[in-house]
CSV table of N, CA and C in Angstrom, one decimal:
chain,number,residue,atom,x,y,z
A,267,MET,N,-235.7,-171.7,-19.4
A,267,MET,CA,-234.8,-172.8,-19.2
A,267,MET,C,-235.5,-173.9,-18.5
A,268,SER,N,-235.5,-175.1,-19.1
A,268,SER,CA,-236.2,-176.2,-18.5
A,268,SER,C,-235.4,-176.7,-17.3
A,269,LEU,N,-236.0,-177.6,-16.5
A,269,LEU,CA,-235.3,-178.2,-15.4
A,269,LEU,C,-234.1,-179.0,-15.8
A,270,LYS,N,-234.2,-179.7,-16.9
A,270,LYS,CA,-233.1,-180.5,-17.4
A,270,LYS,C,-231.9,-179.6,-17.8
A,271,GLU,N,-232.2,-178.5,-18.5
A,271,GLU,CA,-231.2,-177.6,-18.9
A,271,GLU,C,-230.5,-176.9,-17.7
A,272,LYS,N,-231.3,-176.6,-16.7
A,272,LYS,CA,-230.8,-176.0,-15.4
A,272,LYS,C,-229.8,-177.0,-14.7
A,273,ILE,N,-230.2,-178.3,-14.7
A,273,ILE,CA,-229.4,-179.3,-14.1
A,273,ILE,C,-228.1,-179.5,-14.9
A,274,GLN,N,-228.2,-179.5,-16.2
A,274,GLN,CA,-227.0,-179.7,-17.0
A,274,GLN,C,-226.1,-178.4,-16.9
A,275,TYR,N,-226.6,-177.3,-16.8
A,275,TYR,CA,-225.9,-176.0,-16.7
A,275,TYR,C,-225.1,-176.1,-15.3
A,276,THR,N,-225.8,-176.5,-14.3
A,276,THR,CA,-225.2,-176.5,-13.0
A,276,THR,C,-224.1,-177.6,-12.9
A,277,ILE,N,-224.3,-178.7,-13.5
A,277,ILE,CA,-223.3,-179.8,-13.5
A,277,ILE,C,-222.1,-179.3,-14.3
A,278,LYS,N,-222.3,-178.6,-15.4
A,278,LYS,CA,-221.2,-178.1,-16.2
A,278,LYS,C,-220.4,-177.1,-15.4
A,279,TRP,N,-221.0,-176.2,-14.7
A,279,TRP,CA,-220.2,-175.3,-13.8
A,279,TRP,C,-219.6,-175.9,-12.6
A,280,ILE,N,-220.2,-177.0,-12.1
A,280,ILE,CA,-219.5,-177.7,-11.0
A,280,ILE,C,-218.2,-178.3,-11.5
A,281,ILE,N,-218.3,-178.9,-12.7
A,281,ILE,CA,-217.1,-179.5,-13.3
A,281,ILE,C,-216.0,-178.5,-13.6
A,282,ILE,N,-216.5,-177.3,-14.2
A,282,ILE,CA,-215.6,-176.3,-14.5
A,282,ILE,C,-214.8,-175.8,-13.3
A,283,PHE,N,-215.6,-175.6,-12.2
A,283,PHE,CA,-214.9,-175.1,-10.9
A,283,PHE,C,-214.0,-176.2,-10.3
A,284,ILE,N,-214.4,-177.4,-10.4
A,284,ILE,CA,-213.5,-178.5,-9.8
A,284,ILE,C,-212.2,-178.5,-10.6
A,285,VAL,N,-212.3,-178.6,-11.9
A,285,VAL,CA,-211.1,-178.7,-12.7
A,285,VAL,C,-210.3,-177.4,-12.7
A,286,SER,N,-210.9,-176.3,-12.8
A,286,SER,CA,-210.2,-175.0,-12.9
A,286,SER,C,-209.5,-174.7,-11.5
A,287,ILE,N,-210.2,-174.8,-10.4
A,287,ILE,CA,-209.6,-174.6,-9.1
A,287,ILE,C,-208.4,-175.5,-8.9
A,288,SER,N,-208.6,-176.8,-9.2
A,288,SER,CA,-207.6,-177.8,-9.0
A,288,SER,C,-206.3,-177.5,-9.9
A,289,MET,N,-206.5,-177.2,-11.2
A,289,MET,CA,-205.4,-176.9,-12.0
A,289,MET,C,-204.6,-175.7,-11.6
A,290,ILE,N,-205.4,-174.7,-11.2
A,290,ILE,CA,-204.7,-173.4,-10.8
A,290,ILE,C,-203.9,-173.7,-9.5
A,291,VAL,N,-204.5,-174.4,-8.6
A,291,VAL,CA,-203.8,-174.8,-7.3
A,291,VAL,C,-202.5,-175.6,-7.6
A,292,TYR,N,-202.7,-176.6,-8.5
A,292,TYR,CA,-201.5,-177.5,-8.9
A,292,TYR,C,-200.5,-176.6,-9.5
A,293,GLY,N,-200.9,-175.7,-10.4
A,293,GLY,CA,-199.9,-174.9,-11.1
A,293,GLY,C,-199.2,-174.0,-10.2
A,294,VAL,N,-199.9,-173.3,-9.3
A,294,VAL,CA,-199.3,-172.4,-8.3
A,294,VAL,C,-198.3,-173.1,-7.4
A,295,THR,N,-198.6,-174.4,-7.0
A,295,THR,CA,-197.8,-175.1,-6.1
A,295,THR,C,-196.7,-175.9,-6.7
A,296,LYS,N,-196.7,-176.0,-8.0
A,296,LYS,CA,-195.6,-176.8,-8.7
A,296,LYS,C,-194.2,-176.4,-8.2
A,297,PRO,N,-193.8,-175.2,-8.1
A,297,PRO,CA,-192.5,-174.8,-7.7
A,297,PRO,C,-192.2,-175.4,-6.3
A,298,ILE,N,-193.1,-175.3,-5.4
A,298,ILE,CA,-193.0,-175.8,-4.0
A,298,ILE,C,-192.9,-177.4,-4.0
A,299,GLN,N,-193.9,-178.0,-4.8
A,299,GLN,CA,-194.0,-179.4,-4.8
A,299,GLN,C,-192.7,-180.1,-5.2
A,300,PHE,N,-192.0,-179.5,-6.2
A,300,PHE,CA,-190.8,-180.1,-6.8
A,300,PHE,C,-189.5,-179.4,-6.4
A,301,SER,N,-189.6,-178.6,-5.3
A,301,SER,CA,-188.4,-177.9,-4.9
A,301,SER,C,-187.2,-178.8,-4.4
A,302,ASP,N,-187.6,-179.8,-3.7
A,302,ASP,CA,-186.5,-180.7,-3.1
A,302,ASP,C,-187.1,-182.0,-2.7
A,303,PHE,N,-186.7,-183.0,-3.4
A,303,PHE,CA,-187.3,-184.4,-3.1
A,303,PHE,C,-186.8,-184.9,-1.7
A,304,SER,N,-185.7,-184.5,-1.3
A,304,SER,CA,-185.2,-185.0,0.0
A,304,SER,C,-186.1,-184.5,1.2
A,305,ASN,N,-186.9,-183.5,0.9
A,305,ASN,CA,-187.8,-183.1,2.0
A,305,ASN,C,-189.1,-183.9,2.0
A,306,SER,N,-189.2,-184.9,1.1
A,306,SER,CA,-190.4,-185.7,1.0
A,306,SER,C,-190.7,-186.5,2.3
A,307,THR,N,-191.9,-186.4,2.8
A,307,THR,CA,-192.2,-187.1,4.0
A,307,THR,C,-192.5,-188.6,3.8
A,308,ASN,N,-192.8,-189.0,2.6
A,308,ASN,CA,-193.2,-190.4,2.3
A,308,ASN,C,-191.9,-191.1,1.8
A,309,VAL,N,-191.3,-191.9,2.6
A,309,VAL,CA,-190.1,-192.6,2.2
A,309,VAL,C,-190.4,-193.9,1.6
A,310,ASN,N,-191.7,-194.3,1.6
A,310,ASN,CA,-192.1,-195.6,1.0
A,310,ASN,C,-192.6,-195.5,-0.4
A,311,VAL,N,-192.0,-194.5,-1.2
A,311,VAL,CA,-192.4,-194.4,-2.6
A,311,VAL,C,-191.6,-195.3,-3.5
A,312,SER,N,-192.2,-195.5,-4.7
A,312,SER,CA,-191.5,-196.4,-5.6
A,312,SER,C,-190.3,-195.8,-6.2
A,313,GLU,N,-189.4,-196.7,-6.8
A,313,GLU,CA,-188.2,-196.2,-7.4
A,313,GLU,C,-188.6,-195.2,-8.6
A,314,GLY,N,-189.6,-195.6,-9.3
A,314,GLY,CA,-190.1,-194.7,-10.4
A,314,GLY,C,-190.4,-193.3,-9.9
A,315,HIS,N,-191.1,-193.3,-8.7
A,315,HIS,CA,-191.5,-192.0,-8.1
A,315,HIS,C,-190.3,-191.2,-7.8
A,316,LYS,N,-189.3,-191.9,-7.2
A,316,LYS,CA,-188.0,-191.1,-6.8
A,316,LYS,C,-187.3,-190.6,-8.1
A,317,ILE,N,-187.3,-191.4,-9.2
A,317,ILE,CA,-186.7,-191.0,-10.4
A,317,ILE,C,-187.4,-189.8,-11.0
A,318,MET,N,-188.7,-189.9,-11.1
A,318,MET,CA,-189.5,-188.7,-11.6
A,318,MET,C,-189.3,-187.5,-10.7
A,319,TRP,N,-189.4,-187.7,-9.4
A,319,TRP,CA,-189.3,-186.5,-8.5
A,319,TRP,C,-187.9,-185.9,-8.7
A,320,ASN,N,-186.9,-186.7,-8.8
A,320,ASN,CA,-185.5,-186.1,-9.0
A,320,ASN,C,-185.4,-185.4,-10.3
A,321,PHE,N,-186.1,-185.9,-11.4
A,321,PHE,CA,-186.1,-185.3,-12.7
A,321,PHE,C,-186.7,-183.9,-12.6
A,322,TYR,N,-187.9,-183.8,-12.0
A,322,TYR,CA,-188.6,-182.6,-11.9
A,322,TYR,C,-187.9,-181.6,-10.9
A,323,SER,N,-187.2,-182.1,-9.9
A,323,SER,CA,-186.6,-181.3,-8.9
A,323,SER,C,-185.2,-180.8,-9.4
A,324,TYR,N,-184.7,-181.4,-10.5
A,324,TYR,CA,-183.3,-181.0,-11.0
A,324,TYR,C,-183.3,-179.6,-11.3
A,325,SER,N,-184.3,-179.1,-12.0
A,325,SER,CA,-184.4,-177.7,-12.4
A,325,SER,C,-185.8,-177.2,-12.2
A,326,LEU,N,-185.9,-176.0,-11.6
A,326,LEU,CA,-187.2,-175.5,-11.3
A,326,LEU,C,-187.9,-175.0,-12.6
A,327,THR,N,-187.2,-174.9,-13.7
A,327,THR,CA,-187.8,-174.3,-14.9
A,327,THR,C,-188.9,-175.2,-15.4
A,328,TYR,N,-188.7,-176.5,-15.5
A,328,TYR,CA,-189.7,-177.4,-16.1
A,328,TYR,C,-191.0,-177.4,-15.2
A,329,PRO,N,-190.9,-177.6,-13.9
A,329,PRO,CA,-192.1,-177.5,-13.1
A,329,PRO,C,-192.8,-176.1,-13.3
A,330,LEU,N,-192.0,-175.0,-13.4
A,330,LEU,CA,-192.6,-173.7,-13.6
A,330,LEU,C,-193.4,-173.6,-14.9
A,331,ILE,N,-192.8,-174.2,-16.0
A,331,ILE,CA,-193.5,-174.2,-17.3
A,331,ILE,C,-194.8,-175.0,-17.2
A,332,ILE,N,-194.7,-176.2,-16.7
A,332,ILE,CA,-195.9,-177.1,-16.5
A,332,ILE,C,-197.0,-176.4,-15.7
A,333,GLY,N,-196.5,-175.8,-14.6
A,333,GLY,CA,-197.4,-175.0,-13.7
A,333,GLY,C,-198.1,-173.9,-14.4
A,334,PHE,N,-197.3,-173.1,-15.2
A,334,PHE,CA,-197.9,-172.0,-16.0
A,334,PHE,C,-199.0,-172.5,-16.9
A,335,PHE,N,-198.8,-173.6,-17.6
A,335,PHE,CA,-199.8,-174.1,-18.5
A,335,PHE,C,-201.0,-174.7,-17.7
A,336,GLU,N,-200.8,-175.3,-16.5
A,336,GLU,CA,-201.9,-175.7,-15.7
A,336,GLU,C,-202.8,-174.5,-15.3
A,337,ILE,N,-202.1,-173.4,-14.9
A,337,ILE,CA,-202.8,-172.2,-14.5
A,337,ILE,C,-203.6,-171.6,-15.7
A,338,LEU,N,-202.9,-171.5,-16.8
A,338,LEU,CA,-203.5,-171.0,-18.1
A,338,LEU,C,-204.7,-171.8,-18.5
A,339,GLY,N,-204.6,-173.1,-18.4
A,339,GLY,CA,-205.7,-174.0,-18.7
A,339,GLY,C,-206.9,-173.8,-17.8
A,340,GLY,N,-206.6,-173.8,-16.5
A,340,GLY,CA,-207.6,-173.6,-15.4
A,340,GLY,C,-208.3,-172.3,-15.6
A,341,ILE,N,-207.6,-171.2,-15.9
A,341,ILE,CA,-208.2,-169.9,-16.1
A,341,ILE,C,-209.1,-169.9,-17.4
A,342,SER,N,-208.6,-170.5,-18.4
A,342,SER,CA,-209.3,-170.6,-19.7
A,342,SER,C,-210.6,-171.3,-19.6
A,343,LEU,N,-210.8,-172.2,-18.7
A,343,LEU,CA,-212.0,-172.9,-18.5
A,343,LEU,C,-213.1,-172.0,-18.0
A,344,LEU,N,-212.8,-170.9,-17.4
A,344,LEU,CA,-213.8,-170.1,-16.7
A,344,LEU,C,-214.5,-169.2,-17.7
A,345,SER,N,-214.0,-169.0,-18.9
A,345,SER,CA,-214.6,-168.2,-20.0
A,345,SER,C,-215.2,-169.1,-21.1
A,346,ASN,N,-216.4,-168.8,-21.5
A,346,ASN,CA,-217.0,-169.6,-22.6
A,346,ASN,C,-216.2,-169.4,-23.9
A,347,ARG,N,-215.6,-168.2,-24.0
A,347,ARG,CA,-214.8,-167.9,-25.2
A,347,ARG,C,-213.6,-168.8,-25.3
A,348,SER,N,-212.9,-169.1,-24.2
A,348,SER,CA,-211.6,-169.8,-24.2
A,348,SER,C,-211.7,-171.2,-23.7
A,349,ARG,N,-212.9,-171.7,-23.4
A,349,ARG,CA,-213.1,-173.0,-22.7
A,349,ARG,C,-212.5,-174.2,-23.5
A,350,ILE,N,-212.8,-174.2,-24.8
A,350,ILE,CA,-212.3,-175.3,-25.7
A,350,ILE,C,-210.8,-175.3,-25.7
A,351,PHE,N,-210.2,-174.1,-25.8
A,351,PHE,CA,-208.7,-173.9,-25.7
A,351,PHE,C,-208.2,-174.5,-24.4
A,352,GLY,N,-208.9,-174.1,-23.3
A,352,GLY,CA,-208.5,-174.7,-22.0
A,352,GLY,C,-208.6,-176.2,-21.9
A,353,CYS,N,-209.7,-176.7,-22.4
A,353,CYS,CA,-209.8,-178.2,-22.4
A,353,CYS,C,-208.7,-178.9,-23.3
A,354,ILE,N,-208.4,-178.3,-24.4
A,354,ILE,CA,-207.4,-178.9,-25.2
A,354,ILE,C,-206.0,-178.8,-24.5
A,355,LEU,N,-205.7,-177.6,-24.0
A,355,LEU,CA,-204.5,-177.4,-23.3
A,355,LEU,C,-204.3,-178.4,-22.1
A,356,LEU,N,-205.4,-178.5,-21.3
A,356,LEU,CA,-205.4,-179.4,-20.1
A,356,LEU,C,-205.3,-180.8,-20.5
A,357,THR,N,-205.9,-181.2,-21.7
A,357,THR,CA,-205.8,-182.6,-22.1
A,357,THR,C,-204.4,-182.9,-22.5
A,358,ILE,N,-203.7,-182.0,-23.1
A,358,ILE,CA,-202.3,-182.2,-23.4
A,358,ILE,C,-201.5,-182.4,-22.1
A,359,ILE,N,-201.7,-181.5,-21.2
A,359,ILE,CA,-200.9,-181.5,-19.9
A,359,ILE,C,-201.3,-182.8,-19.1
A,360,LEU,N,-202.6,-183.1,-19.0
A,360,LEU,CA,-203.0,-184.2,-18.2
A,360,LEU,C,-202.6,-185.5,-18.8
A,361,SER,N,-202.6,-185.6,-20.2
A,361,SER,CA,-202.2,-186.8,-20.8
A,361,SER,C,-200.7,-187.1,-20.5
A,362,ASN,N,-199.9,-186.1,-20.5
A,362,ASN,CA,-198.5,-186.2,-20.2
A,362,ASN,C,-198.4,-186.7,-18.7
A,363,ILE,N,-199.1,-186.1,-17.8
A,363,ILE,CA,-199.1,-186.4,-16.4
A,363,ILE,C,-199.6,-187.9,-16.2
A,364,ILE,N,-200.7,-188.3,-16.9
A,364,ILE,CA,-201.2,-189.6,-16.8
A,364,ILE,C,-200.1,-190.6,-17.2
A,365,ILE,N,-199.5,-190.4,-18.4
A,365,ILE,CA,-198.5,-191.3,-18.9
A,365,ILE,C,-197.3,-191.4,-17.9
A,366,GLN,N,-196.8,-190.3,-17.4
A,366,GLN,CA,-195.7,-190.3,-16.4
A,366,GLN,C,-196.1,-191.0,-15.1
A,367,ASP,N,-197.3,-190.7,-14.6
A,367,ASP,CA,-197.8,-191.3,-13.4
A,367,ASP,C,-197.9,-192.8,-13.5
A,368,TYR,N,-198.4,-193.2,-14.7
A,368,TYR,CA,-198.5,-194.7,-14.9
A,368,TYR,C,-197.2,-195.3,-15.0
A,369,ILE,N,-196.3,-194.8,-15.8
A,369,ILE,CA,-195.0,-195.4,-16.0
A,369,ILE,C,-194.1,-195.4,-14.7
A,370,TYR,N,-194.2,-194.3,-14.0
A,370,TYR,CA,-193.3,-194.1,-12.8
A,370,TYR,C,-194.1,-194.5,-11.5
A,371,GLU,N,-195.3,-195.1,-11.6
A,371,GLU,CA,-196.0,-195.6,-10.5
A,371,GLU,C,-196.3,-194.5,-9.4
A,372,ILE,N,-196.8,-193.4,-9.9
A,372,ILE,CA,-197.1,-192.3,-9.0
A,372,ILE,C,-198.6,-192.4,-8.5
A,373,VAL,N,-198.8,-192.3,-7.2
A,373,VAL,CA,-200.1,-192.5,-6.6
A,373,VAL,C,-201.2,-191.5,-7.1
A,374,ALA,N,-200.7,-190.4,-7.7
A,374,ALA,CA,-201.7,-189.3,-8.1
A,374,ALA,C,-202.3,-189.7,-9.5
A,375,LEU,N,-202.0,-190.9,-10.0
A,375,LEU,CA,-202.5,-191.3,-11.3
A,375,LEU,C,-204.1,-191.2,-11.3
A,376,LYS,N,-204.7,-191.6,-10.3
A,376,LYS,CA,-206.2,-191.6,-10.3
A,376,LYS,C,-206.7,-190.2,-10.3
A,377,SER,N,-206.1,-189.3,-9.7
A,377,SER,CA,-206.5,-187.9,-9.7
A,377,SER,C,-206.4,-187.3,-11.1
A,378,ALA,N,-205.3,-187.6,-11.8
A,378,ALA,CA,-205.1,-187.1,-13.1
A,378,ALA,C,-206.1,-187.6,-14.1
A,379,ILE,N,-206.4,-188.9,-13.9
A,379,ILE,CA,-207.5,-189.6,-14.8
A,379,ILE,C,-208.8,-188.9,-14.5
A,380,PHE,N,-209.1,-188.7,-13.2
A,380,PHE,CA,-210.4,-188.1,-12.8
A,380,PHE,C,-210.5,-186.7,-13.5
A,381,TYR,N,-209.5,-185.9,-13.4
A,381,TYR,CA,-209.6,-184.5,-14.0
A,381,TYR,C,-209.7,-184.7,-15.6
A,382,GLN,N,-209.0,-185.6,-16.2
A,382,GLN,CA,-209.1,-185.8,-17.6
A,382,GLN,C,-210.5,-186.2,-18.0
A,383,ILE,N,-211.1,-187.1,-17.2
A,383,ILE,CA,-212.5,-187.5,-17.5
A,383,ILE,C,-213.5,-186.3,-17.4
A,384,LEU,N,-213.2,-185.4,-16.4
A,384,LEU,CA,-214.1,-184.2,-16.3
A,384,LEU,C,-213.9,-183.3,-17.5
A,385,VAL,N,-212.6,-183.2,-18.0
A,385,VAL,CA,-212.4,-182.3,-19.1
A,385,VAL,C,-213.1,-182.9,-20.4
A,386,LEU,N,-213.1,-184.2,-20.5
A,386,LEU,CA,-213.8,-184.9,-21.6
A,386,LEU,C,-215.3,-184.6,-21.5
A,387,ILE,N,-215.8,-184.6,-20.3
A,387,ILE,CA,-217.2,-184.2,-20.2
A,387,ILE,C,-217.5,-182.8,-20.6
A,388,LEU,N,-216.5,-181.9,-20.3
A,388,LEU,CA,-216.7,-180.5,-20.7
A,388,LEU,C,-216.7,-180.4,-22.2
A,389,PHE,N,-215.9,-181.2,-22.9
A,389,PHE,CA,-215.9,-181.3,-24.4
A,389,PHE,C,-217.3,-181.7,-24.8
A,390,LEU,N,-218.0,-182.6,-24.1
A,390,LEU,CA,-219.3,-183.0,-24.5
A,390,LEU,C,-220.3,-181.9,-24.4
A,391,PHE,N,-220.2,-181.0,-23.4
A,391,PHE,CA,-221.1,-179.9,-23.2
A,391,PHE,C,-220.9,-178.9,-24.4
A,392,ASP,N,-219.7,-178.8,-24.9
A,392,ASP,CA,-219.4,-177.9,-26.0
A,392,ASP,C,-219.0,-178.6,-27.3
A,393,LYS,N,-219.7,-179.7,-27.6
A,393,LYS,CA,-219.4,-180.6,-28.7
A,393,LYS,C,-219.5,-179.8,-30.0
A,394,GLU,N,-220.4,-178.9,-30.2
A,394,GLU,CA,-220.6,-178.2,-31.5
A,394,GLU,C,-219.4,-177.3,-31.7
A,395,LYS,N,-219.0,-176.6,-30.7
A,395,LYS,CA,-217.8,-175.7,-30.7
A,395,LYS,C,-216.5,-176.6,-31.0
A,396,LEU,N,-216.4,-177.7,-30.3
A,396,LEU,CA,-215.2,-178.6,-30.6
A,396,LEU,C,-215.2,-179.1,-32.0
A,397,LYS,N,-216.4,-179.4,-32.5
A,397,LYS,CA,-216.5,-179.9,-33.9
A,397,LYS,C,-216.0,-178.9,-34.9
A,398,LYS,N,-216.4,-177.6,-34.6
A,398,LYS,CA,-215.9,-176.5,-35.5
A,398,LYS,C,-214.4,-176.3,-35.4
A,399,VAL,N,-213.9,-176.4,-34.2
A,399,VAL,CA,-212.4,-176.3,-34.0
A,399,VAL,C,-211.7,-177.4,-34.8
A,400,LEU,N,-212.1,-178.6,-34.6
A,400,LEU,CA,-211.5,-179.8,-35.2
A,400,LEU,C,-211.6,-179.7,-36.7
A,401,THR,N,-212.8,-179.3,-37.2
A,401,THR,CA,-213.0,-179.2,-38.6
A,401,THR,C,-212.0,-178.2,-39.2
A,402,THR,N,-211.9,-177.0,-38.5
A,402,THR,CA,-211.0,-176.0,-39.0
A,402,THR,C,-209.5,-176.5,-39.0
A,403,LEU,N,-209.1,-177.2,-37.9
A,403,LEU,CA,-207.8,-177.7,-37.8
A,403,LEU,C,-207.4,-178.6,-38.9
A,404,PHE,N,-208.3,-179.5,-39.3
A,404,PHE,CA,-208.0,-180.5,-40.3
A,404,PHE,C,-208.6,-180.3,-41.7
A,405,ILE,N,-208.9,-179.0,-42.0
A,405,ILE,CA,-209.4,-178.7,-43.3
A,405,ILE,C,-208.3,-178.8,-44.3
A,406,THR,N,-208.6,-179.3,-45.4
A,406,THR,CA,-207.6,-179.4,-46.5
A,406,THR,C,-207.8,-178.3,-47.5
A,407,THR,N,-206.7,-177.7,-47.9
A,407,THR,CA,-206.7,-176.7,-48.9
A,407,THR,C,-206.2,-177.3,-50.2
A,408,LYS,N,-206.8,-176.9,-51.3
A,408,LYS,CA,-206.5,-177.5,-52.6
A,408,LYS,C,-205.3,-176.7,-53.2
A,409,PHE,N,-204.3,-177.3,-53.6
A,409,PHE,CA,-203.2,-176.7,-54.3
A,409,PHE,C,-202.6,-177.8,-55.2
A,410,SER,N,-202.1,-177.3,-56.3
A,410,SER,CA,-201.5,-178.3,-57.2
A,410,SER,C,-200.2,-178.9,-56.7
A,411,LYS,N,-200.1,-180.1,-56.8
A,411,LYS,CA,-198.8,-180.8,-56.3
A,411,LYS,C,-197.9,-180.9,-57.5
A,412,ASN,N,-196.7,-180.5,-57.2
A,412,ASN,CA,-195.6,-180.6,-58.2
A,412,ASN,C,-194.6,-181.6,-57.7
A,413,LEU,N,-194.7,-182.8,-58.3
A,413,LEU,CA,-193.9,-183.9,-57.8
A,413,LEU,C,-192.4,-183.6,-57.8
A,414,ILE,N,-192.0,-183.0,-58.9
A,414,ILE,CA,-190.5,-182.7,-59.0
A,414,ILE,C,-190.1,-181.7,-57.9
A,415,LEU,N,-190.9,-180.7,-57.6
A,415,LEU,CA,-190.5,-179.8,-56.5
A,415,LEU,C,-190.5,-180.5,-55.1
A,416,ILE,N,-191.5,-181.4,-54.9
A,416,ILE,CA,-191.5,-182.2,-53.7
A,416,ILE,C,-190.3,-183.0,-53.6
A,417,ILE,N,-189.9,-183.7,-54.6
A,417,ILE,CA,-188.6,-184.5,-54.6
A,417,ILE,C,-187.4,-183.7,-54.3
A,418,ILE,N,-187.3,-182.5,-55.0
A,418,ILE,CA,-186.2,-181.6,-54.7
A,418,ILE,C,-186.2,-181.1,-53.2
A,419,ALA,N,-187.4,-180.8,-52.7
A,419,ALA,CA,-187.5,-180.4,-51.3
A,419,ALA,C,-187.1,-181.5,-50.4
A,420,LEU,N,-187.5,-182.8,-50.7
A,420,LEU,CA,-187.1,-183.9,-49.9
A,420,LEU,C,-185.6,-184.1,-49.9
A,421,ILE,N,-184.9,-184.0,-51.0
A,421,ILE,CA,-183.5,-184.1,-51.2
A,421,ILE,C,-182.8,-183.1,-50.3
A,422,ILE,N,-183.2,-181.8,-50.5
A,422,ILE,CA,-182.6,-180.7,-49.7
A,422,ILE,C,-182.8,-180.9,-48.2
A,423,ALA,N,-184.0,-181.4,-47.8
A,423,ALA,CA,-184.3,-181.6,-46.4
A,423,ALA,C,-183.3,-182.7,-45.9
A,424,LEU,N,-183.1,-183.8,-46.6
A,424,LEU,CA,-182.2,-184.9,-46.2
A,424,LEU,C,-180.8,-184.4,-46.1
A,425,LEU,N,-180.4,-183.5,-47.0
A,425,LEU,CA,-179.0,-183.0,-47.0
A,425,LEU,C,-178.8,-182.1,-45.7
A,426,VAL,N,-179.8,-181.3,-45.5
A,426,VAL,CA,-179.8,-180.4,-44.3
A,426,VAL,C,-179.7,-181.3,-43.0
A,427,LYS,N,-180.5,-182.4,-43.0
A,427,LYS,CA,-180.5,-183.3,-41.8
A,427,LYS,C,-179.1,-184.0,-41.7
A,428,TYR,N,-178.5,-184.3,-42.8
A,428,TYR,CA,-177.2,-185.0,-42.8
A,428,TYR,C,-176.2,-184.0,-42.2
A,429,PHE,N,-176.2,-182.8,-42.7
A,429,PHE,CA,-175.2,-181.8,-42.2
A,429,PHE,C,-175.5,-181.4,-40.7
A,430,GLU,N,-176.8,-181.4,-40.4
A,430,GLU,CA,-177.1,-181.1,-39.0
A,430,GLU,C,-176.5,-182.1,-38.0
A,431,THR,N,-176.6,-183.4,-38.4
A,431,THR,CA,-176.0,-184.4,-37.6
A,431,THR,C,-174.5,-184.4,-37.5
A,432,ARG,N,-173.9,-183.8,-38.5
A,432,ARG,CA,-172.5,-183.7,-38.5
A,432,ARG,C,-172.0,-182.5,-37.8
A,433,ILE,N,-172.7,-181.4,-37.8
A,433,ILE,CA,-172.3,-180.1,-37.3
A,433,ILE,C,-172.8,-180.0,-35.8
A,434,LEU,N,-174.0,-180.3,-35.6
A,434,LEU,CA,-174.6,-180.0,-34.3
A,434,LEU,C,-174.5,-181.2,-33.4
């Protein structure tokens, strides 16, 4: 292994540990973090921050679900076999957090962006594996198209949607 490869390998594992540990800690602490907004020590937060905090605090279920996926993503980064899965999962979670933090003016926005950038760098380290995954996801299979059956399926789908809006 050349010096350049050793440096890249070390940097890769530094990034893996930073993101993995952070996501696991965030995931584990989600239930505590959003247990009760009234206990917040910072009273100088934005209205958006209060709205989002109240939303997350309304039910413990949503923070538990987000926390579970943060933990799963963090653990997945630690294995070469599941790293791409972890990066994709964390990109989904972090994108959602970045959007919410931006819209609701949450000060943790910079941290979420930082972790997302690190995840994107991990994608670069495993770009060949990512390329295979994306190619597989978007592969097209050839089958004959029957326009009449597609139109019948569309009509049935529209009827189901119509009755769904009336019944549900």
